[in-house]
CSV table of C-alpha atoms in Angstrom, one decimal:
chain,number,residue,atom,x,y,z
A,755,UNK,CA,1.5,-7.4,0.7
A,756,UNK,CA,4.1,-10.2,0.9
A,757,UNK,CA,5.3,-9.7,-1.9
A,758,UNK,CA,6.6,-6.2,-2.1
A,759,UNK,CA,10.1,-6.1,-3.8
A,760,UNK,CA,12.9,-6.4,-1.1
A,761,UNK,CA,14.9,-3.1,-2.2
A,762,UNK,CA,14.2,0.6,-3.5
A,763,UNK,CA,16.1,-0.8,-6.7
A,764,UNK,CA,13.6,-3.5,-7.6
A,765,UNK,CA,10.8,-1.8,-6.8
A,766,UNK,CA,11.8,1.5,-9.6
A,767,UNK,CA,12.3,-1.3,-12.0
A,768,UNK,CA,9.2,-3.0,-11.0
A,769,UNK,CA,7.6,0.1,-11.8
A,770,UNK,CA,9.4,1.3,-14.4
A,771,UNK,CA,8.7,-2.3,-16.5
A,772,UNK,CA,5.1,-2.5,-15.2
A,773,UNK,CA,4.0,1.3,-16.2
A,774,UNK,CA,6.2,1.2,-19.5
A,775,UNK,CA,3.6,-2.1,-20.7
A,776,UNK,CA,1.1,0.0,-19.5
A,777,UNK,CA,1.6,2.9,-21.6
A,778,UNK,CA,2.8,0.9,-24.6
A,779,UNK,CA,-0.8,-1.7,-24.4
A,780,UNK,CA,-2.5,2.1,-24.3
A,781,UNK,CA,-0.8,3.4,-27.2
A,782,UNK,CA,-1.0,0.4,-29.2
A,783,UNK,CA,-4.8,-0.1,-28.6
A,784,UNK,CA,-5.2,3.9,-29.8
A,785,UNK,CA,-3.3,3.5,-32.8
A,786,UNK,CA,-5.2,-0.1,-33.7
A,787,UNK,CA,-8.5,2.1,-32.6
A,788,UNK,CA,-7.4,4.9,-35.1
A,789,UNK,CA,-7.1,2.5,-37.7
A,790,UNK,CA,-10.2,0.9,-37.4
A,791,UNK,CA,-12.7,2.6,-35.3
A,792,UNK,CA,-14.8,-0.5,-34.1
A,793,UNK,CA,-16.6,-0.5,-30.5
A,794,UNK,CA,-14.7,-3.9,-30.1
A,795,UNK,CA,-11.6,-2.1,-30.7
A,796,UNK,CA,-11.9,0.5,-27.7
A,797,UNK,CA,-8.7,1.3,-26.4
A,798,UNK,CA,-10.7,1.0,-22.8
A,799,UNK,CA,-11.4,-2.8,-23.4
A,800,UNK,CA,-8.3,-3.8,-25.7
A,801,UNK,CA,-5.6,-2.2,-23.1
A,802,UNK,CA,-7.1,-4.4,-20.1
A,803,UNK,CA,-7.0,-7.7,-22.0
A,804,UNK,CA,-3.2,-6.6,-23.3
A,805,UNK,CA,-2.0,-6.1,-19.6
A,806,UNK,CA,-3.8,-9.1,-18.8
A,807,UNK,CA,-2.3,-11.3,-21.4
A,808,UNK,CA,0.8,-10.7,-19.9
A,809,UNK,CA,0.2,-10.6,-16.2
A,810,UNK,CA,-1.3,-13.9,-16.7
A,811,UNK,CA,1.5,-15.2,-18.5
A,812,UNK,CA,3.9,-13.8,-16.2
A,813,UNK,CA,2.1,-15.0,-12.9
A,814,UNK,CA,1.7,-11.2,-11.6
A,815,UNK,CA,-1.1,-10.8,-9.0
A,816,UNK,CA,-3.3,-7.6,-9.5
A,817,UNK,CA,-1.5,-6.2,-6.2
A,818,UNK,CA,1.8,-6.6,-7.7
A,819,UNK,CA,1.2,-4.9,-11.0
A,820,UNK,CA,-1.1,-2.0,-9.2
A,821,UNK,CA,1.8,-1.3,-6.4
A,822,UNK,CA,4.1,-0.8,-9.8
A,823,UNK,CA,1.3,1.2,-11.8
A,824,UNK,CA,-0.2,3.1,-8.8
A,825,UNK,CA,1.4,6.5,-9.3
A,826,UNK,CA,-0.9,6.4,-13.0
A,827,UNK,CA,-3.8,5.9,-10.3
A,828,UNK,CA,-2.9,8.7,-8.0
A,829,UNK,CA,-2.7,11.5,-11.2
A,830,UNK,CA,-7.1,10.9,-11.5
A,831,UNK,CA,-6.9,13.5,-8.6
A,832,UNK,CA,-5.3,16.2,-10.2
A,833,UNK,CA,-6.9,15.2,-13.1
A,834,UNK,CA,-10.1,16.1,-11.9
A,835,UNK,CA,-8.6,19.5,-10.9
A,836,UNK,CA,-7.9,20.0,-14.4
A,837,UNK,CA,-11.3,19.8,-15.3
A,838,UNK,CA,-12.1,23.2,-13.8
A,839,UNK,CA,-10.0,24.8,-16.8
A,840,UNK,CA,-12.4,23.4,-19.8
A,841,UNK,CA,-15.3,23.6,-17.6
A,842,UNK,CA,-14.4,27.5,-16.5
A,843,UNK,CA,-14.0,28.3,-20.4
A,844,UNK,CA,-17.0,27.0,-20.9
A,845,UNK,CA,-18.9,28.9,-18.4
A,846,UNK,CA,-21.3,30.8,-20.6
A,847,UNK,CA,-22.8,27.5,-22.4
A,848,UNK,CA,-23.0,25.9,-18.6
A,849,UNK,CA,-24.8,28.9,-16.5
A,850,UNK,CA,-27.2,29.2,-19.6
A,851,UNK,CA,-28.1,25.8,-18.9
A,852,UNK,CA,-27.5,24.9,-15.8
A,853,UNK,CA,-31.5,24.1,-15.3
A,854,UNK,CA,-31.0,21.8,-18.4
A,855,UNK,CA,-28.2,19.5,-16.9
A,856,UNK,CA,-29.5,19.3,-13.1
A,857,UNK,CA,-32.8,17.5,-14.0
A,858,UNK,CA,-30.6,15.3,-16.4
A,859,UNK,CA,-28.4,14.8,-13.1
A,860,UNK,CA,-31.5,14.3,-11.2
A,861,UNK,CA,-33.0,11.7,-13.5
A,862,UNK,CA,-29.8,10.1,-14.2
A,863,UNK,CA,-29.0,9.5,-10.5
A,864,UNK,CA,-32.6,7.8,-9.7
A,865,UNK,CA,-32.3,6.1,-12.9
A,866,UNK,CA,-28.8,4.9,-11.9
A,867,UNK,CA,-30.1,4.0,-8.0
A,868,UNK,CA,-34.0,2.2,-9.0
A,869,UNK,CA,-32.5,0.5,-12.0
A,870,UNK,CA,-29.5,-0.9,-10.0
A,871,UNK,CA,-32.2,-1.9,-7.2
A,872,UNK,CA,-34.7,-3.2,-9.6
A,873,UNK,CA,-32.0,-5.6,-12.0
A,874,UNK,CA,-30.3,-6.9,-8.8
A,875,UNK,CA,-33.3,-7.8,-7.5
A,876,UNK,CA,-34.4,-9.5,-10.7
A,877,UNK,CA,-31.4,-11.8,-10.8
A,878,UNK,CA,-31.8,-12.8,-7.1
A,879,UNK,CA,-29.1,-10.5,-5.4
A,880,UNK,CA,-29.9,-9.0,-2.1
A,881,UNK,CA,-28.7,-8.1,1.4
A,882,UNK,CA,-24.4,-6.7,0.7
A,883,UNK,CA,-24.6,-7.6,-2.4
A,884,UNK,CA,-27.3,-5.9,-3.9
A,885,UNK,CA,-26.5,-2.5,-1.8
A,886,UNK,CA,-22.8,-2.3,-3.5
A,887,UNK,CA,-24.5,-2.2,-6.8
A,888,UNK,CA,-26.1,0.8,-6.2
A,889,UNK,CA,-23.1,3.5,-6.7
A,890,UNK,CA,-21.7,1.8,-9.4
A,891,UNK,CA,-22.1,4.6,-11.6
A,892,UNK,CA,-20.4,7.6,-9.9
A,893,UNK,CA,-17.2,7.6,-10.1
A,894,UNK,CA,-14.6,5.7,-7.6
A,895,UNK,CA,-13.9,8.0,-4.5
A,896,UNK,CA,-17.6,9.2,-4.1
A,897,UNK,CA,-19.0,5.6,-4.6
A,898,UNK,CA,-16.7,3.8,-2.2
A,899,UNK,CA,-18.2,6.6,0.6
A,900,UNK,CA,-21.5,6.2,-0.5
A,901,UNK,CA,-21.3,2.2,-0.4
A,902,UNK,CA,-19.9,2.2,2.7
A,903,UNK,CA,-22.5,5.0,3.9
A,904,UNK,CA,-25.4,2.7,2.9
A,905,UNK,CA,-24.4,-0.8,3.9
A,906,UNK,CA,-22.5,-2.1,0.7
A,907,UNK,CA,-18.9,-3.8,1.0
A,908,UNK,CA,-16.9,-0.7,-0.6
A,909,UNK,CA,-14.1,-3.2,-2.1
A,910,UNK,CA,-16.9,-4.7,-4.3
A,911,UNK,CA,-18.7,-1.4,-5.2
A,912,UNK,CA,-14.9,-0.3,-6.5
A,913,UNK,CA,-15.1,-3.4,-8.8
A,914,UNK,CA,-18.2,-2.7,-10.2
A,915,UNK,CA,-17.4,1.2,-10.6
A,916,UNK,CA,-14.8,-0.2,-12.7
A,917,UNK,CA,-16.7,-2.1,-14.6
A,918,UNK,CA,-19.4,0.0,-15.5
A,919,UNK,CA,-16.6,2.4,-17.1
A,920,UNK,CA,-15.6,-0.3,-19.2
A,921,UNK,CA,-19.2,-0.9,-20.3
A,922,UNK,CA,-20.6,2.5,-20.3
A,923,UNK,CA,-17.5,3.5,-22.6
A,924,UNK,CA,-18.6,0.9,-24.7
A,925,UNK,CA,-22.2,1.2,-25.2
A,926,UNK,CA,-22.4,4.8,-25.0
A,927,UNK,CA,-21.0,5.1,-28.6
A,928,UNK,CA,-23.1,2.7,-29.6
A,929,UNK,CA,-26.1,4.5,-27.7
A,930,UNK,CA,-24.8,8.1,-29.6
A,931,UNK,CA,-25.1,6.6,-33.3
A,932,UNK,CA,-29.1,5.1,-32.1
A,933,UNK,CA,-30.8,7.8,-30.5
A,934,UNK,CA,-30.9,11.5,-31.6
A,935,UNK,CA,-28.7,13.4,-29.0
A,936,UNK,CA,-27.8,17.0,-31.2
A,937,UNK,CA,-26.6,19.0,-28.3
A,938,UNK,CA,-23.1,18.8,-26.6
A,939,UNK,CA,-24.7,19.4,-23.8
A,940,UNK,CA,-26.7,16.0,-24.2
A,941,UNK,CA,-23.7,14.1,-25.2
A,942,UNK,CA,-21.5,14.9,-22.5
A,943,UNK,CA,-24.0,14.6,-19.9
A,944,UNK,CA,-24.9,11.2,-20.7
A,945,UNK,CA,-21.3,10.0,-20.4
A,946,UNK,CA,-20.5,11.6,-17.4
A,947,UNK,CA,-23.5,10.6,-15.6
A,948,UNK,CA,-23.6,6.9,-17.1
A,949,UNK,CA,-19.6,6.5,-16.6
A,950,UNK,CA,-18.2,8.4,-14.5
A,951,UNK,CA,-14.3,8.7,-15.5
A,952,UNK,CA,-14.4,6.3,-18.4
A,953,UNK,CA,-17.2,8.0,-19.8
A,954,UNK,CA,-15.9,11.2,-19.3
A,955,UNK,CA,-12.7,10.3,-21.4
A,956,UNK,CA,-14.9,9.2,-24.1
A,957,UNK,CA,-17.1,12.4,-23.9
A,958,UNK,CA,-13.5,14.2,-24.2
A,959,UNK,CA,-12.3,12.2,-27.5
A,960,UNK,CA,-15.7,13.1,-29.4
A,961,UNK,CA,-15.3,16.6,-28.5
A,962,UNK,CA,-13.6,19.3,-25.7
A,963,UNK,CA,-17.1,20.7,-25.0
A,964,UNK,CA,-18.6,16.7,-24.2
A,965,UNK,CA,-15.7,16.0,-22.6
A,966,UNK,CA,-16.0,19.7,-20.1
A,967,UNK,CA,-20.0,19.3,-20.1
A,968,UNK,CA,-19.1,15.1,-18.6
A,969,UNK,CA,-16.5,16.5,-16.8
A,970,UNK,CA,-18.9,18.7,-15.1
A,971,UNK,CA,-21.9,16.9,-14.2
A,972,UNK,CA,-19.3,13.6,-13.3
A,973,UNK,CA,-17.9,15.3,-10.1
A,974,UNK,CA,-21.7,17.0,-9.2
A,975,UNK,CA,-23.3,13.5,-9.6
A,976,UNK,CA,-20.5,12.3,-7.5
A,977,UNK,CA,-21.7,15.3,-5.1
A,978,UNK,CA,-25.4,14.6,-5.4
A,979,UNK,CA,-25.3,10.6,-4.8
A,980,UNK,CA,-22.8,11.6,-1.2
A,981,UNK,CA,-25.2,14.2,0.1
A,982,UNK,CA,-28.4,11.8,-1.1
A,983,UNK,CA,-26.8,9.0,0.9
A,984,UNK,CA,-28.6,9.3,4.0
A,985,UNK,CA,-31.7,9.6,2.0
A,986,UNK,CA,-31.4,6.7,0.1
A,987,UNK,CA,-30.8,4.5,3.6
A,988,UNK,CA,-33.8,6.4,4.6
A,989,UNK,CA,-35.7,5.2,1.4
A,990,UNK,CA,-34.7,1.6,1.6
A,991,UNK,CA,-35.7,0.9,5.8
B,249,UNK,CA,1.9,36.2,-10.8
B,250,UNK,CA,3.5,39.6,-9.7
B,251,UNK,CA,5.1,40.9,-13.2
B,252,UNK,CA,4.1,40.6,-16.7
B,253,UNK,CA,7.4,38.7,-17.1
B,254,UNK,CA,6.8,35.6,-15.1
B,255,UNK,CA,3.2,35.8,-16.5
B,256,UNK,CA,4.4,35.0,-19.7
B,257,UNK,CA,6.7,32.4,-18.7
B,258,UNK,CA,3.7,30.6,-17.5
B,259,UNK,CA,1.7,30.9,-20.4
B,260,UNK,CA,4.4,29.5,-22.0
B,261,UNK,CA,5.3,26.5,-20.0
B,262,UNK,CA,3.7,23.2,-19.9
B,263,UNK,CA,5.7,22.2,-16.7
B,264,UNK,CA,4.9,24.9,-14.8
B,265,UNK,CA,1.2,24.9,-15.8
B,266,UNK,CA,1.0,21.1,-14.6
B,267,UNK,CA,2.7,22.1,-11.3
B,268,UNK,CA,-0.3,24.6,-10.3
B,269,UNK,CA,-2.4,21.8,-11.4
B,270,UNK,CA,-0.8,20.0,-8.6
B,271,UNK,CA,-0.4,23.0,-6.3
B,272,UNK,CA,-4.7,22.5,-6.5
B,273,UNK,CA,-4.6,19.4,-5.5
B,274,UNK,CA,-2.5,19.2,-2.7
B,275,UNK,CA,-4.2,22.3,-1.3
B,276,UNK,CA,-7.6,20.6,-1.9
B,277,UNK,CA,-6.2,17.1,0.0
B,278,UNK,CA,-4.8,19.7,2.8
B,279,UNK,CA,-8.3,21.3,3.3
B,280,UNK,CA,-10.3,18.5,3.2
B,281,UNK,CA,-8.3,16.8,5.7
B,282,UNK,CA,-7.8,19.8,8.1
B,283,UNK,CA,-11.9,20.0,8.1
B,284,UNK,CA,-12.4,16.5,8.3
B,285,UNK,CA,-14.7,16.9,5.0
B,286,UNK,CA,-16.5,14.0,3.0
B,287,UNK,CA,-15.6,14.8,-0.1
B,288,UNK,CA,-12.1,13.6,-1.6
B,289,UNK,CA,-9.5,16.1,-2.2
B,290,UNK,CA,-9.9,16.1,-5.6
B,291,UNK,CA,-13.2,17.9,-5.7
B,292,UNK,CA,-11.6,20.3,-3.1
B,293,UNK,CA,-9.0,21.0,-5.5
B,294,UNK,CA,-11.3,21.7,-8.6
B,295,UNK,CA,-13.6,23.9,-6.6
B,296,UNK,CA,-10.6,25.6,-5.1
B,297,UNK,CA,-9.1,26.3,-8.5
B,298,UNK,CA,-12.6,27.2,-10.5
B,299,UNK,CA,-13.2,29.6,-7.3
B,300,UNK,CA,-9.8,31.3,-8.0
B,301,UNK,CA,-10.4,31.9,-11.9
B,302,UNK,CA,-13.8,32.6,-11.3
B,303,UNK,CA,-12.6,35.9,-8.9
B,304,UNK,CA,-10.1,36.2,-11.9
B,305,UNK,CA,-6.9,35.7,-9.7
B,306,UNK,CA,-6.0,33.4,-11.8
B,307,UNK,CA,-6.1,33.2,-15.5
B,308,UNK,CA,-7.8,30.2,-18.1
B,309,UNK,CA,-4.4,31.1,-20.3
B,310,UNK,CA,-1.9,29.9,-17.2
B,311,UNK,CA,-3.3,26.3,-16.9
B,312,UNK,CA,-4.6,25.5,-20.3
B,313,UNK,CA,-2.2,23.6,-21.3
B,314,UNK,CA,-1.2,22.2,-18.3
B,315,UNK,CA,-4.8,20.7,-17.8
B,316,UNK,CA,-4.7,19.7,-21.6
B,317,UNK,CA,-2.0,17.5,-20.7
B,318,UNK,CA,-3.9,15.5,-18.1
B,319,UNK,CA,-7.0,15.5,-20.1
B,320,UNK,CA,-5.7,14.0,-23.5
B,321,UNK,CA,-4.9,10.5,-21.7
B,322,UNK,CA,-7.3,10.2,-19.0
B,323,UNK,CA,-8.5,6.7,-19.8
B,324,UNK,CA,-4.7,5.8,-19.6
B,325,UNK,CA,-5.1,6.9,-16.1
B,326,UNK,CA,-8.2,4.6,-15.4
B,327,UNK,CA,-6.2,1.5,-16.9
B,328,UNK,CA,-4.5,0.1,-13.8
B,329,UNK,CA,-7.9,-0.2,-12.1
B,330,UNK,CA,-9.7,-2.5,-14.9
B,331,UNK,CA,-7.4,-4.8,-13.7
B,332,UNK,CA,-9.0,-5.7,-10.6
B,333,UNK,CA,-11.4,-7.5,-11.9
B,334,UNK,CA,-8.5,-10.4,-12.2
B,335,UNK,CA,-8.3,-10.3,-8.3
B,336,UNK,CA,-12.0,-11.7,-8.5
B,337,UNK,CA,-12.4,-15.1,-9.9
B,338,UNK,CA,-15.4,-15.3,-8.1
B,339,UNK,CA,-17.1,-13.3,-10.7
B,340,UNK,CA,-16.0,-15.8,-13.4
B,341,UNK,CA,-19.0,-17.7,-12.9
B,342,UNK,CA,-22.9,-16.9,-13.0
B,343,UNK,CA,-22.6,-14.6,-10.2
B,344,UNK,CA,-20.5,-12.4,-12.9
B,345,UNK,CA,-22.9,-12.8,-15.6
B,346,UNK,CA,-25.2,-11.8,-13.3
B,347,UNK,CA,-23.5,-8.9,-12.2
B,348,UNK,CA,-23.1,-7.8,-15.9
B,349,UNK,CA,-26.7,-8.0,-16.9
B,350,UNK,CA,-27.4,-5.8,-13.9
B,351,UNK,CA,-24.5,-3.4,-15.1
B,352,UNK,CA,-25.4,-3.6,-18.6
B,353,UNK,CA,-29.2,-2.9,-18.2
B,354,UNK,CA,-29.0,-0.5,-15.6
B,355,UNK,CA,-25.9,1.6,-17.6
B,356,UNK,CA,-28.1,1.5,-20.6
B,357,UNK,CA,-31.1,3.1,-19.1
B,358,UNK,CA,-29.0,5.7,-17.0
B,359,UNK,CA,-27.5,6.9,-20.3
B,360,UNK,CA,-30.7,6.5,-22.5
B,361,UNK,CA,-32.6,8.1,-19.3
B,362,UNK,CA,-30.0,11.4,-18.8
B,363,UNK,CA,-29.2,11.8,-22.4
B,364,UNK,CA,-32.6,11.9,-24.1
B,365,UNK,CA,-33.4,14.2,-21.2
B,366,UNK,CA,-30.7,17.3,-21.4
B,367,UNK,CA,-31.5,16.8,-25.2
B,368,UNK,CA,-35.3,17.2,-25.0
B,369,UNK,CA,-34.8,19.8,-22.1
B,370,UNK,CA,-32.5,21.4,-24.2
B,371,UNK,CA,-34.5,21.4,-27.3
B,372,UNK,CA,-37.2,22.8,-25.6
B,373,UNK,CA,-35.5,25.7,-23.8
B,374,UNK,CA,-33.5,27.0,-27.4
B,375,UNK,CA,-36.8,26.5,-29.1
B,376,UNK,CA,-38.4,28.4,-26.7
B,377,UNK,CA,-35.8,31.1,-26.4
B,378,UNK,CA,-36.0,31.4,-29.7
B,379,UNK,CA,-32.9,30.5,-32.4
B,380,UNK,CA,-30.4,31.0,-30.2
B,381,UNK,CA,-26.6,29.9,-30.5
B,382,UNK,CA,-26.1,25.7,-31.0
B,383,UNK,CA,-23.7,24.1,-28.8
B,384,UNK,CA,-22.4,22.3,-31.5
């Protein structure tokens, strides 16, 4: 990185300036969001374009602004400690069902992987390309093992993690008013296992029991797709 | 958690309760790179923490709002990294319209796939179980 800032000075107002237009594109996006509640208002693809706007405007590369923003980054881990509370308190609703949501991981997860295959395929993607695709919709840390694990350039598989969030954030709201999903259960599970992170926040807006239930079955995906690895080289030789 | 007196301050302090949030973590990074695991510390963490109030050694009450305060604003957290899709111009192009039909199609049918499954499953099970307490 060339152009890290030369002294301790620059660099905490660097970060400071970066992370306070962070926060500030967030909050304005929730509040425009609150107002009026359109898919094409989503606080997960208005805050992107916000940053952008200025980064472009300003000439920031992506490394720049992420070496100032980072820390925000870093707190996903203990975020996903957190989840252990909600998901703990909710213990009862999960060992009762526990079948329930393992053959929606199940299908999810080979939905996810042949889906991936088959639509790659179909637009002429192959070889690196068309492997990196396939973890795109577990969430970050697991997918860049099991990319790298399979044959996929991780850096790429990262990008298209991210992008699924954005989408699956998106379209699962739009999914949740077409199809009749009654349970909680049923809600969450399809945002955690569609979207990993992204979804997961969505699942906790609409309610604390999606958001525990996406919580859940987001890190055991993750889980499933690292331990399946080996098996989905296997399938694909 | 020794007297009833410093219980209480925990249940009572937000800072606190997001410090044993981070206590998790760090001990779940620790572990998982002491035994050389493949899983990232993270995960560690949360089973390390849903272990300890599972054996009751530590209470819901101490963390809850602690966790609350990491939960509220987790897509805040995922922000920075939607960004790196500016580092990529070569998606800009038909190999990124390809790339989002494949997302887009494939997303759609994962969630379509997983949800109408637990809900069916689900449906199934209470009906079967008889009229038994809704989720929601």
């Amino acid at each position: 990185m060339p152009a890290l800032p030369a002294n301790l000075v620059e660099l905490l107002l660097h970060t400071a300036a970066w992370s306070a237009l962070t926060i500030a594109a967030y909050w304005i996006s929730k509040r425009l969001y609150r107002r009026w509640p359109r898919w094409w208002l989503s606080p997960l693809a208005v805050t992107p374009i916000l940053i952008a706007a200025v980064m472009l405007s300003l000439h920031v590369s992506y490394q720049d602004y992420l070496h100032s923003t980072k820390w925000l980054l870093a707190l996903l881990g203990p975020a996903i400690v957190a989840f252990a509370i909600p998901i703990y308190e909710r213990r009862t609703l999960i060992c009762r069902h526990w079948p329930v949501l393992l053959i929606g991981m199940l299908a999810g997860t080979a939905t996810a992987i042949g889906s991936s295959w088959a639509l790659a395929t179909l637009v002429g993607f192959d070889g690196a390309m068309r492997l990196s695709l396939l973890p795109r919709s577990i969430s970050t840390p697991f997918a860049v093992e099991v990319s790298g694990e399979i044959g996929g350039v991780p850096e790429l598989t990262a990008i298209f993690v991210v992008i699924t969030g954005i989408v699956g954030g998106l379209i699962g709201d739009i999914l949740l008013s077409r199809i009749p999903c009654a349970s909680a259960l049923a809600r969450g599970s399809l945002f955690g296992v569609g979207a990993h992170g992204a979804g997961t926040a969505r699942a906790q807006q609409i309610g604390d029991t999606e958001g525990a239930v996406a919580g859940l079955v987001m890190v055991l995906v993750g889980l499933m797709n690292v331990v399946a690895a080996p098996l989905i080289v296997a399938l694909l030789r | 958690m020794t007297t009833s007196k410093s219980v209480r301050l925990i249940h009572r302090s937000a800072i606190l309760q997001i410090a044993i949030v981070m206590a998790g973590w760090l001990a779940g990074e620790v572990l998982v790179r002491l035994l050389g695991l493949p899983i990232p510390g993270s995960v560690a963490g949360f089973a390390i923490i849903l272990a300890l109030l599972v054996t009751r050694r530590l209470s819901a009450t101490a963390m809850r709002r602690g966790a609350g305060v990491f939960l509220s604003d987790l897509l805040l957290l995922f922000m920075p990294a939607t960004l790196a899709v500016l580092d990529h111009q070569e998606f800009l192009g038909l190999a990124g319209l390809k790339v989002l039909f494949v997302i887009l199609g494939s997303t759609v049918a994962v969630m379509l796939v997983t949800g109408l499954t637990v809900d069916l499953c689900y449906r199934w099970r209470i009906g079967n179980a008889g009229p038994t307490r809704q989720s929601r």
